[in-house]
Amino acid sequence: MDSYFSILFTEVYKILFLLVPVLVSVAMIVWLDRRVWAFVQKRRGPNVVGPFGLFQSLADALKYIFKEIIIPASSNKLVFVLAPVVTMTLALISWAVIPFGEDFVLADINVGILYLFAVSSLGVYGIIMGGWASNSKYPFLGAIRSAAQMVSYEVSIGVIIINVLLCVGSLNLSDIVMAQENLWFVIPLFPMFVIFFISALAETNRPPFDLPEAEAELVAGYQTEYSGMMYAMFWLGEYANILLMCAMGAVLFLGGWLSPIDIFPFNAIPGPFWLIFKILFLFILFALVKATVPRYRYDQLMKLGWKIFLPFSLFYVVLTSSFLLYFDLLPGK
Amino acid sequence: MIAHSVFFYIFSLIAIVSAVMVTVSKNTVHSVFFLILDFISISCLFIMIGAEFLGMIMLIVYVGAVAVLFLFVVMMLNVAEQKGQWFSSRWDGGTHIPVGLLVSLIIFFELIIVIGGWKYKPDLLNSLSLSISTEVTNTKSIGNVLYTDYILLFQISGMILLVAMIGAIVLTYRERTGVKRQSYIKQISRERNEGVNLVDAEKNKGVKIDA
């Protein structure tokens, strides 16, 4: 029993060591998002609180904490309170399997990529619960839109993951990174990387696919009735999910913690920093897309997901597997 | 392993309680939420016996896709209207009673078979010819069996699902007339001389367009 508690203690210590940086970086990434957005639009963005406005997110968080939480009288109270908690929790637990370096991962499980995929498919529930429990028209419409959108794009993400797995022969995320030692998958699977990036935008409800919270049509979508800390939790969960999608893209296509070329000044930088650089690179792409592309119409979004991305990525699965089979490159032989 | 059995009992308790709550709770949306909780705890149990692949697939397929559709359907139903229909004591001719009885009888006999099968469990365990090795991950071993020995069954079940899907689409498909569809090719291939029509308007007479 004593050893059991000591294991528990070290695990909790490790989890804190992972989660605190993730939460801090979520706050920082919101600031970065707004700065990039402002930069593209020739504005200044948040630059008042702290140096370069770095503490803007902390000030915002403080504001949210001290605001009153309003629970609508006709809402389903328990589900209403549970929804942001679910969103936040699901956004954070997926970080357990992201490998930051060789043997530098919280849970090195065999089915890591499936775990990531499963948790991201659970993410729909936070939104549906929030929209339904609010018992109000706009949140409900937003939730339905969001659920349909996330389920649709998950399908193409799943097929894209199959493409990567064909080249790796393992579901373990560390194995996926190690398989890219010689060649990052972004080069042979470039079309898949593009589709993954666009699907990740849709999966995280980012512009140009932010129809669930299209303010011109639905006020704020599923979060209309939320206020104070509960709204902040939705918001944090959303950004944590965006970061996670960036991390997933970095691990699947950009070689995770590996340095781009294995020569001195590059391979001296430790692996976790490379992963962070790659996540930041993908995130800045996310922010640039947000700043430049206008919002899609809903039928266009569905058409893109089901009629273009899904057939194309299925075709690419056939292409990849035939290529691997023909040149006898199949892994795990 | 005390910790292992503690977790086992926690997950099984959640699974059983939520399964009961699915049938007991009056709000249909709550039922679906309990169903989701049930799926999640069952997948936790799968993971605990080492079937991590099955557990994850359970999460992805049932929780990530099937339960979302359930939730959609249930939310779209007008719950207030249903209350009068299903939960009232008013006798409505009892059209659903025979079907319900049939289904519950089938489930009852199935349960008897399952519990009866318990008797043969020791024989089964002894005659277990499957070699379970801890070397190969269970994802690999499932793939090894599924795509070699059982490939035919696998393909047939895929075909059945496809046919069912096509059937559902055919049943619900209705052709709508008078709908304006956007055609990208039409829009892009439109030229200036098609879109703009210059007309010399006569004084005090005006022009008729689309004549």
mmCIF file of C-alpha atoms in Angstrom, chain A residues 7 55 76 95 141-142 161 210 212 222 252 255 273 276 329:
data_model
loop_
_atom_site.group_PDB
_atom_site.id
_atom_site.type_symbol
_atom_site.label_atom_id
_atom_site.label_comp_id
_atom_site.label_asym_id
_atom_site.label_seq_id
_atom_site.Cartn_x
_atom_site.Cartn_y
_atom_site.Cartn_z
ATOM 1 C CA ILE A 7 3.425 5.767 -7.228
ATOM 2 C CA PHE A 55 -0.371 39.608 -19.152
ATOM 3 C CA ASN A 76 -31.150 22.124 -16.826
ATOM 4 C CA TRP A 95 -2.138 15.882 -23.362
ATOM 5 C CA LEU A 141 -28.815 25.735 -32.892
ATOM 6 C CA GLY A 142 -25.131 26.381 -32.274
ATOM 7 C CA ILE A 161 -4.636 9.061 -39.475
ATOM 8 C CA ASP A 210 -16.700 28.923 -36.666
ATOM 9 C CA PRO A 212 -21.362 27.190 -34.179
ATOM 10 C CA TYR A 222 -23.622 27.309 -27.543
ATOM 11 C CA LEU A 252 1.830 13.036 -37.166
ATOM 12 C CA GLY A 255 8.338 14.772 -36.905
ATOM 13 C CA PHE A 273 11.745 22.702 -27.702
ATOM 14 C CA ILE A 276 7.044 23.522 -29.028
ATOM 15 C CA LEU A 329 8.031 -0.636 -47.984
#
